mmCIF file of C-alpha atoms in Angstrom:
data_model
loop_
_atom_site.group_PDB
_atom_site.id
_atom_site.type_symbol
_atom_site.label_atom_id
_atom_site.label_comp_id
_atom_site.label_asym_id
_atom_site.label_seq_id
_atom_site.Cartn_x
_atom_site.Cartn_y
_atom_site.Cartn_z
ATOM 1 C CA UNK A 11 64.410 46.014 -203.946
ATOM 2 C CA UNK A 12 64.314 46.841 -200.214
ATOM 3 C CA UNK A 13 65.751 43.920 -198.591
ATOM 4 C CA UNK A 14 63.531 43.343 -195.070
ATOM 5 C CA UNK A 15 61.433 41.328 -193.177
ATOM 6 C CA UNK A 16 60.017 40.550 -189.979
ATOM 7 C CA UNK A 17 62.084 38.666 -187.719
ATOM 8 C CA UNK A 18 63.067 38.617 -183.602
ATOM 9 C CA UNK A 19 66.655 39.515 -182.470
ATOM 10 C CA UNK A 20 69.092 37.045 -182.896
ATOM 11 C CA UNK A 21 73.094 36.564 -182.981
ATOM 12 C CA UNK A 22 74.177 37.692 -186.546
ATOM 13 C CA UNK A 23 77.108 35.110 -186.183
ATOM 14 C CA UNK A 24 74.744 32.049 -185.851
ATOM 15 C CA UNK A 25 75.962 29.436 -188.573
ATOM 16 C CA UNK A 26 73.191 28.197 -190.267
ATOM 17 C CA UNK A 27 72.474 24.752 -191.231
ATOM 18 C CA UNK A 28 72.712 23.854 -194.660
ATOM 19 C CA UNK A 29 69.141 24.120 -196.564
ATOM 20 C CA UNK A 30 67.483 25.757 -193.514
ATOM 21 C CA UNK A 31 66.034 28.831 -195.390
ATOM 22 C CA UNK A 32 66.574 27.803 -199.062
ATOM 23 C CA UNK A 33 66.066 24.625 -200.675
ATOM 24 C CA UNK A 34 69.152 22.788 -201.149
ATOM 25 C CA UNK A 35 69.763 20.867 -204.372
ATOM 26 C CA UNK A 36 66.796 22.926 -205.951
ATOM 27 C CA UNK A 37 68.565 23.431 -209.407
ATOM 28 C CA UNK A 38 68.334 19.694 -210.027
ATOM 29 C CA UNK A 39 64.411 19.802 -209.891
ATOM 30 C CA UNK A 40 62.401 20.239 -212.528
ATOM 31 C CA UNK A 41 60.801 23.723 -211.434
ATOM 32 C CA UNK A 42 63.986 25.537 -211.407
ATOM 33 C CA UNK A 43 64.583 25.034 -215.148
ATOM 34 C CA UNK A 44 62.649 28.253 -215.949
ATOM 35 C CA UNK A 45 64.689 30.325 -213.749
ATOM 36 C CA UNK A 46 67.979 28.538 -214.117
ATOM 37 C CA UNK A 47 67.686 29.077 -217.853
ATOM 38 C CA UNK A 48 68.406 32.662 -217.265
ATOM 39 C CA UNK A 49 72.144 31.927 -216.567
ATOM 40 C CA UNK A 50 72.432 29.611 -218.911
ATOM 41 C CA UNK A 51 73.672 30.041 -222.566
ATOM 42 C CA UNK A 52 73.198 26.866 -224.711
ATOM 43 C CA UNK A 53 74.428 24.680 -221.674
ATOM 44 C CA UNK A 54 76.741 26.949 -220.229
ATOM 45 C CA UNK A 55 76.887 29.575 -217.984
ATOM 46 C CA UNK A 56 76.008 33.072 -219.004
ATOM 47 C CA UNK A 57 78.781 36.284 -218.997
ATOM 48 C CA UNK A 58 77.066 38.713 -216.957
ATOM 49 C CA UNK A 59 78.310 42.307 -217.125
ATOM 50 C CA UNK A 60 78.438 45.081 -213.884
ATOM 51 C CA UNK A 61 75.443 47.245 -216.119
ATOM 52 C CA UNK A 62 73.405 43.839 -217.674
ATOM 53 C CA UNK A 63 70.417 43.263 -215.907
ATOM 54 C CA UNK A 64 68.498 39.629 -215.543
ATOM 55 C CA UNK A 65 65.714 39.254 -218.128
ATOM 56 C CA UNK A 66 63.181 37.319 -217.165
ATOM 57 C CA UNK A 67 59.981 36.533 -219.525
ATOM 58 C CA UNK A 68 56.896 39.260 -219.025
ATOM 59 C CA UNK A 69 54.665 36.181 -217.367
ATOM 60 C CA UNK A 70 57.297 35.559 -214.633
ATOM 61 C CA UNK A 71 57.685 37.508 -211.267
ATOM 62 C CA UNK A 72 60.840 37.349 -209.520
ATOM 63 C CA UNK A 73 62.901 39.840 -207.022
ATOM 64 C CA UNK A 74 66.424 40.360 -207.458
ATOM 65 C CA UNK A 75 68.709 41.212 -204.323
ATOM 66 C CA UNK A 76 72.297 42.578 -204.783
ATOM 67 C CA UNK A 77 74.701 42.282 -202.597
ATOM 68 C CA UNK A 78 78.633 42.704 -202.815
ATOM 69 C CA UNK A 79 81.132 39.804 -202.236
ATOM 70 C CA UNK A 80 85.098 40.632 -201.551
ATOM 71 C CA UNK A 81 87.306 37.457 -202.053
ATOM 72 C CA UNK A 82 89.849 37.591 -199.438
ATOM 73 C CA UNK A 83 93.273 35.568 -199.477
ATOM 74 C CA UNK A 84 97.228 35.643 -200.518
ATOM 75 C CA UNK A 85 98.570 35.812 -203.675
ATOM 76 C CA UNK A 86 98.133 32.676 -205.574
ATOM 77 C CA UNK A 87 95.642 30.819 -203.371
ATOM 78 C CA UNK A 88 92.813 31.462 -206.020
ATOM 79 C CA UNK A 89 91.101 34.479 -205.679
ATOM 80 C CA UNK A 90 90.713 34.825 -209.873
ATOM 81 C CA UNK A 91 89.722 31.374 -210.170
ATOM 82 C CA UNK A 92 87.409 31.172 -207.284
ATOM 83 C CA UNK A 93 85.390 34.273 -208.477
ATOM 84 C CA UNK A 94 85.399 32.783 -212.231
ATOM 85 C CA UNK A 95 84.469 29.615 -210.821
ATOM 86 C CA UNK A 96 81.428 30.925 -209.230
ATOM 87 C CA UNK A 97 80.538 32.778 -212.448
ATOM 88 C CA UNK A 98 81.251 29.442 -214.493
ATOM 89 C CA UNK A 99 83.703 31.686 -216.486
ATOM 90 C CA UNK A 100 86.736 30.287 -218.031
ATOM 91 C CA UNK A 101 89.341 29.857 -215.197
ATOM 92 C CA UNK A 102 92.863 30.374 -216.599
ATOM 93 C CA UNK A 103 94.938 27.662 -216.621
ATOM 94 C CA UNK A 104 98.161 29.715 -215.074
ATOM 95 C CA UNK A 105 98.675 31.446 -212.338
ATOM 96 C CA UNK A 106 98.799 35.756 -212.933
ATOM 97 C CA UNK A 107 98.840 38.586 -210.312
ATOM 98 C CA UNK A 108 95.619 40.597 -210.254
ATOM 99 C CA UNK A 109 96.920 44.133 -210.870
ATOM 100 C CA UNK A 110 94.334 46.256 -209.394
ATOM 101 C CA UNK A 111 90.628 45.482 -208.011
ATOM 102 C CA UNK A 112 88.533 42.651 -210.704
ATOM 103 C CA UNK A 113 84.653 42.546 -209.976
ATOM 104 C CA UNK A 114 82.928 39.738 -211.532
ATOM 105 C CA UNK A 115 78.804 38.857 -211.237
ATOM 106 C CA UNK A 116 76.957 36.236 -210.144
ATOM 107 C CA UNK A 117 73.274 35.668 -210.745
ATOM 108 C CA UNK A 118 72.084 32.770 -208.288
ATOM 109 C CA UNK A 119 68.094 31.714 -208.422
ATOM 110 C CA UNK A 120 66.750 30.385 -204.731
ATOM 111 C CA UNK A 121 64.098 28.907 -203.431
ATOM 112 C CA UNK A 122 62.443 29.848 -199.962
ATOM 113 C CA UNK A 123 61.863 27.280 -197.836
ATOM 114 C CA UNK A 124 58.247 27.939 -196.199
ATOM 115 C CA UNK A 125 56.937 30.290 -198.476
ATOM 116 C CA UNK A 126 58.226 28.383 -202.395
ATOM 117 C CA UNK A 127 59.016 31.949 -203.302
ATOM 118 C CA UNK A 128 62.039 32.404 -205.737
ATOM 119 C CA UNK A 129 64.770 35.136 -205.269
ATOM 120 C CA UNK A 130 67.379 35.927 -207.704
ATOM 121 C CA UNK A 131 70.506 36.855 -206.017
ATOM 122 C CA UNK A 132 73.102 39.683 -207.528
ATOM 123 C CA UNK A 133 76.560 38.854 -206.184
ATOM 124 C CA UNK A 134 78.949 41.404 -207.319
ATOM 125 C CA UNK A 135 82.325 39.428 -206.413
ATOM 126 C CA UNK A 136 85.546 42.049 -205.700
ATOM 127 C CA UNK A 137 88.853 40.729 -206.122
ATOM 128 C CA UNK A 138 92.471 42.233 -205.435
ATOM 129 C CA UNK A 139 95.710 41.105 -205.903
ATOM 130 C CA UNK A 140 97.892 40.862 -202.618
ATOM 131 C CA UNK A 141 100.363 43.155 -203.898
ATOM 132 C CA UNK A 142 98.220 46.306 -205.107
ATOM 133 C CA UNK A 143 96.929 45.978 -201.175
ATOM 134 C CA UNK A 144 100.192 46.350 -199.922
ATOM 135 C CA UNK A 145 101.044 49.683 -202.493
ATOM 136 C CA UNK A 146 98.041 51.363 -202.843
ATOM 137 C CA UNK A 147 96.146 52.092 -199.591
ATOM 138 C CA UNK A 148 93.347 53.248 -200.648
ATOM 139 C CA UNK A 149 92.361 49.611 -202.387
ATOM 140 C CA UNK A 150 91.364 47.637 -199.247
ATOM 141 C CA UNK A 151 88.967 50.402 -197.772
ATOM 142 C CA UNK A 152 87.346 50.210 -201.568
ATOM 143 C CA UNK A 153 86.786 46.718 -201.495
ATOM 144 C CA UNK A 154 85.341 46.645 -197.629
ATOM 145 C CA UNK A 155 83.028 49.718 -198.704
ATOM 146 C CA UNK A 156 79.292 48.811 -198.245
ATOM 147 C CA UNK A 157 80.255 45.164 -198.385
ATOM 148 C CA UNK A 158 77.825 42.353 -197.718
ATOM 149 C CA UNK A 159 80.303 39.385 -197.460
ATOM 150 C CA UNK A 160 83.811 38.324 -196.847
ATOM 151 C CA UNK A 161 85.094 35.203 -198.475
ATOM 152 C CA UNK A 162 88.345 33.919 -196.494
ATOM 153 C CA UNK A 163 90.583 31.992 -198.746
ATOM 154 C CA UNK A 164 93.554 29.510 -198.412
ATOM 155 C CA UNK A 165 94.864 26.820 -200.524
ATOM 156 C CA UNK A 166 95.312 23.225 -199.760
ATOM 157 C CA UNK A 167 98.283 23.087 -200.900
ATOM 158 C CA UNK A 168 100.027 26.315 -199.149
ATOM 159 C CA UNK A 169 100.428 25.597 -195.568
ATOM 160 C CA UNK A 170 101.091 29.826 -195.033
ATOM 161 C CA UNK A 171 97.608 30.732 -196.540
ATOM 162 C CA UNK A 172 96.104 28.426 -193.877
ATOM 163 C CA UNK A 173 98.098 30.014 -191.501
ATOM 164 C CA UNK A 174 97.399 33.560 -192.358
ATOM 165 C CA UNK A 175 94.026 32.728 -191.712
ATOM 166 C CA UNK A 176 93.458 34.691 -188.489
ATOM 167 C CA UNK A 177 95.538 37.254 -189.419
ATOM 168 C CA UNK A 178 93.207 37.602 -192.582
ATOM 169 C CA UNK A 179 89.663 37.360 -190.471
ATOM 170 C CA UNK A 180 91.051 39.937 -188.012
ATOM 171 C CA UNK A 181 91.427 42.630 -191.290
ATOM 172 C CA UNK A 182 88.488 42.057 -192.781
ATOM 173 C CA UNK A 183 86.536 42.758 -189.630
ATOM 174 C CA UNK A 184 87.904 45.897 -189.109
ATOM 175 C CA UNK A 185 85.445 48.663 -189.355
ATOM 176 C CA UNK A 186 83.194 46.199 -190.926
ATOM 177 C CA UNK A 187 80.166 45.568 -188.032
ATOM 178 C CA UNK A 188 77.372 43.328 -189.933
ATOM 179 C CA UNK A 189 79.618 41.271 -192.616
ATOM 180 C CA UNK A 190 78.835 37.493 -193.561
ATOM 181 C CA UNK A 191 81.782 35.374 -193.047
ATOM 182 C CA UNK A 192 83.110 32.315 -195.114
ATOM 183 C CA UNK A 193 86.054 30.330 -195.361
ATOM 184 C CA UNK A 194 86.789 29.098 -198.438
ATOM 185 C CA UNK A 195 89.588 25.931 -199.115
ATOM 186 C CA UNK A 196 90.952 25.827 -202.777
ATOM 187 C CA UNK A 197 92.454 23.251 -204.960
ATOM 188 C CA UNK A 198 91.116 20.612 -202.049
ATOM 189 C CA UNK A 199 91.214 17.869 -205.412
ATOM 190 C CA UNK A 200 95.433 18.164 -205.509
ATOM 191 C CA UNK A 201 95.269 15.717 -201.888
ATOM 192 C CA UNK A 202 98.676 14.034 -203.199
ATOM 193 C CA UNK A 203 100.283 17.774 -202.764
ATOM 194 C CA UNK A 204 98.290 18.772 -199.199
ATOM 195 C CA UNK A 205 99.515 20.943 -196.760
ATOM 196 C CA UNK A 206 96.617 21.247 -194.895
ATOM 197 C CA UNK A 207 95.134 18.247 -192.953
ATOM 198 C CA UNK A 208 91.063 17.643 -192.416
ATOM 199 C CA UNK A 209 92.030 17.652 -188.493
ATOM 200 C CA UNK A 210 93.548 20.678 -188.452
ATOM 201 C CA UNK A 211 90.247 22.501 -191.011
ATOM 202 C CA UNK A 212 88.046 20.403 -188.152
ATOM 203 C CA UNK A 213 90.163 22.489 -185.317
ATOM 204 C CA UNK A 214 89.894 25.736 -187.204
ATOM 205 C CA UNK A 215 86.215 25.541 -187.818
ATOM 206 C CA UNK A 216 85.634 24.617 -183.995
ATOM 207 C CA UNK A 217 87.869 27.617 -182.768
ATOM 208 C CA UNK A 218 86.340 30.614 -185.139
ATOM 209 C CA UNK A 219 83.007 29.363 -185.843
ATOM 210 C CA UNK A 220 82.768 29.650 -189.979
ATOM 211 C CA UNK A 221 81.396 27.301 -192.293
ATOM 212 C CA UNK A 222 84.952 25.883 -194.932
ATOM 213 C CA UNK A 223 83.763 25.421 -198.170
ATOM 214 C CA UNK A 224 86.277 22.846 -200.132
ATOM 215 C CA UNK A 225 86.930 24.083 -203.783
ATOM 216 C CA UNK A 226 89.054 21.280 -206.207
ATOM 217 C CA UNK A 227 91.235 23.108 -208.923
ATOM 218 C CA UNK A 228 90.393 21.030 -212.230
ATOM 219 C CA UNK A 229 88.932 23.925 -214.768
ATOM 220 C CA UNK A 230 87.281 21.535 -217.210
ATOM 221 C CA UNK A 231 83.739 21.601 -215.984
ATOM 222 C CA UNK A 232 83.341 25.396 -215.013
ATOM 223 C CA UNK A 233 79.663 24.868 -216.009
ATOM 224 C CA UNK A 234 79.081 22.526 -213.411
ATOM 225 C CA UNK A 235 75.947 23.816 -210.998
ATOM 226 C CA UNK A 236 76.664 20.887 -208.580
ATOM 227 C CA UNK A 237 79.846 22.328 -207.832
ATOM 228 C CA UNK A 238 79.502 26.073 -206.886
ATOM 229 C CA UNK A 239 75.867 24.992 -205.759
ATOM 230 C CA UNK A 240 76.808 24.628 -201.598
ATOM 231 C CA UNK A 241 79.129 27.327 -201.568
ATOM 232 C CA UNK A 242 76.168 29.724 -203.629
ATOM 233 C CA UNK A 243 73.861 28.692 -201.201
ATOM 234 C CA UNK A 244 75.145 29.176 -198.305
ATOM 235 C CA UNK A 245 75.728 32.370 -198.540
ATOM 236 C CA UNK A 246 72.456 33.179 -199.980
ATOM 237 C CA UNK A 247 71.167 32.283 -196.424
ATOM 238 C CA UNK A 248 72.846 33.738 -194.200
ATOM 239 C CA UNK A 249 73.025 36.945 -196.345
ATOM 240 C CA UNK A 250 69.077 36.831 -196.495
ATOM 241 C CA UNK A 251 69.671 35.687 -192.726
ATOM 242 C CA UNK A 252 71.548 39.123 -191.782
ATOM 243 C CA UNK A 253 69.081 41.278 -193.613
ATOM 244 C CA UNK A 254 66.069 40.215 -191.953
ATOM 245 C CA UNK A 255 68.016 40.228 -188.248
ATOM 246 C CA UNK A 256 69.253 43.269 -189.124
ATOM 247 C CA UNK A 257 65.917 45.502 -189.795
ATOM 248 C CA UNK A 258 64.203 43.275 -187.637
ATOM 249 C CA UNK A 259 60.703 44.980 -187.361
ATOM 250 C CA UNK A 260 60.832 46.318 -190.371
ATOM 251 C CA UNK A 261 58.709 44.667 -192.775
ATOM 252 C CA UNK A 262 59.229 43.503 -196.502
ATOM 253 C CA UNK A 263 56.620 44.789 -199.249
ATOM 254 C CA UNK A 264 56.659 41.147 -200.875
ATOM 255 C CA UNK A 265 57.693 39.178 -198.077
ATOM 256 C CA UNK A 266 54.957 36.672 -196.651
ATOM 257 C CA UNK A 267 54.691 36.074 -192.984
ATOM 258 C CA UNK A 268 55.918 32.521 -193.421
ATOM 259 C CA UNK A 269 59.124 33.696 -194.826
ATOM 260 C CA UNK A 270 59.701 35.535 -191.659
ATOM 261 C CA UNK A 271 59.292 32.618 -189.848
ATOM 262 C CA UNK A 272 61.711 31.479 -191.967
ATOM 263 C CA UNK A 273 64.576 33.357 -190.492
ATOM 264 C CA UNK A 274 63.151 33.540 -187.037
ATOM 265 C CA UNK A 275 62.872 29.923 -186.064
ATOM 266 C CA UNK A 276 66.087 28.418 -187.839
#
């Protein structure tokens, strides 16, 4: 499906506030259910692969949008996990060096603000291990291809991840002009082993202007909606956000005029 709409020019980097296009918390109300259903398997979340489509019943109308996701970070911070996380896949328990490039998909229902329209969103998540990077460079230019969204990741409890932070942002904005940016904070729940104070995520956040998502590291409750809910979110907005600013005039088969306005006045 085209992804377009109607909207005025506006700075691509604007951080949006939480809720302001789609409705936040909507997969604990009772009208989600039908939808939500669709990535659920008998209470837990459904293993989606890169050629299985959504299926939705004949009586229900819904869009799907794809986009693709690259999981940024150092080896070890929780790239694997993160990405399994998100697909409420089972995250493994120790720690192993992705070899090569892992994709993993996300189906994510939303809920327009103004219009009440649902969307499903198709995030194709790309991960790489640190080390492939660094031999084969051809891998990085692969994952940055066409991408949609950058998800910058550090760990809690590795005070160089946090570090490499800027170092990381400044790569993954080369040659890469209309990119959604996120910072993502892993294993936040291990606060007796911190390396990484709130005052110093407060300072970085100030300084580069991206929303940090806090991730805990407990891999009981991968089914957990409540959990990857914000993070899911969030970048269904400003993803839907950077579409519409970005073909601006151009307008949307199936969009309403109220879901322009949407975008234009948040």
């Amino acid at each position: 499906m085209p992804r377009q709409c109607v909207v005025e020019p506006q700075d691509m980097a604007q951080v949006l506030d939480p809720g302001s296009i789609v409705v936040a918390d909507w997969h604990r109300s009772a009208d989600s259910k039908e939808f939500f259903s669709r990535i659920l398997h008998k209470k837990k979340r459904r293993n989606f692969g890169l050629l299985e489509a959504l299926v939705m019943p004949p009586n229900v109308s819904v869009d799907t949008v794809n986009y693709k996701i690259f999981i940024s970070g150092k080896s070890g911070v929780g790239k694997t996990a993160l990405a399994a996380r998100l697909a409420g896949l089972n995250i493994p328990n120790m720690h192993y060096e992705t070899t090569g490039i892992e994709t993993t998909v996300v189906y994510w229902p939303v809920k327009l603000r103004e219009s009440g329209r649902v969307l499903f969103f198709r995030l194709q998540l790309w991960d790489c291990g640190e080390n492939a990077l660094r031999r084969f460079d051809h891998l990085l230019p692969s994952c940055k291809e066409q991408v949609d969204a950058i998800l910058f990741l550090f760990s809690f409890t590795d005070r160089a991840s946090f570090d490499d932070l800027s170092n990381q942002i400044a790569r993954g904005s080369e040659s890469c002009d209309r990119v959604v940016k996120l910072v993502v904070g892993t294993k936040f729940d291990l606060f007796m082993h911190t390396d990484v104070t709130e005052r110093e995520v407060t300072r970085f956040q100030e300084v580069w202007g991206l929303p940090v998502f806090r991730m805990g590291g407990d891999v009981s409750n991968v089914s957990n909606l409540g959990e990857v809910a914000p993070l899911l979110n969030c970048l269904a907005e400003h993803l839907w956000h950077q579409d519409c600013v970005a073909t601006r005039s151009t307008i949307l088969p199936v969009a309403t005029q109220s879901e322009a306005a949407t975008v234009v006045h948040v």
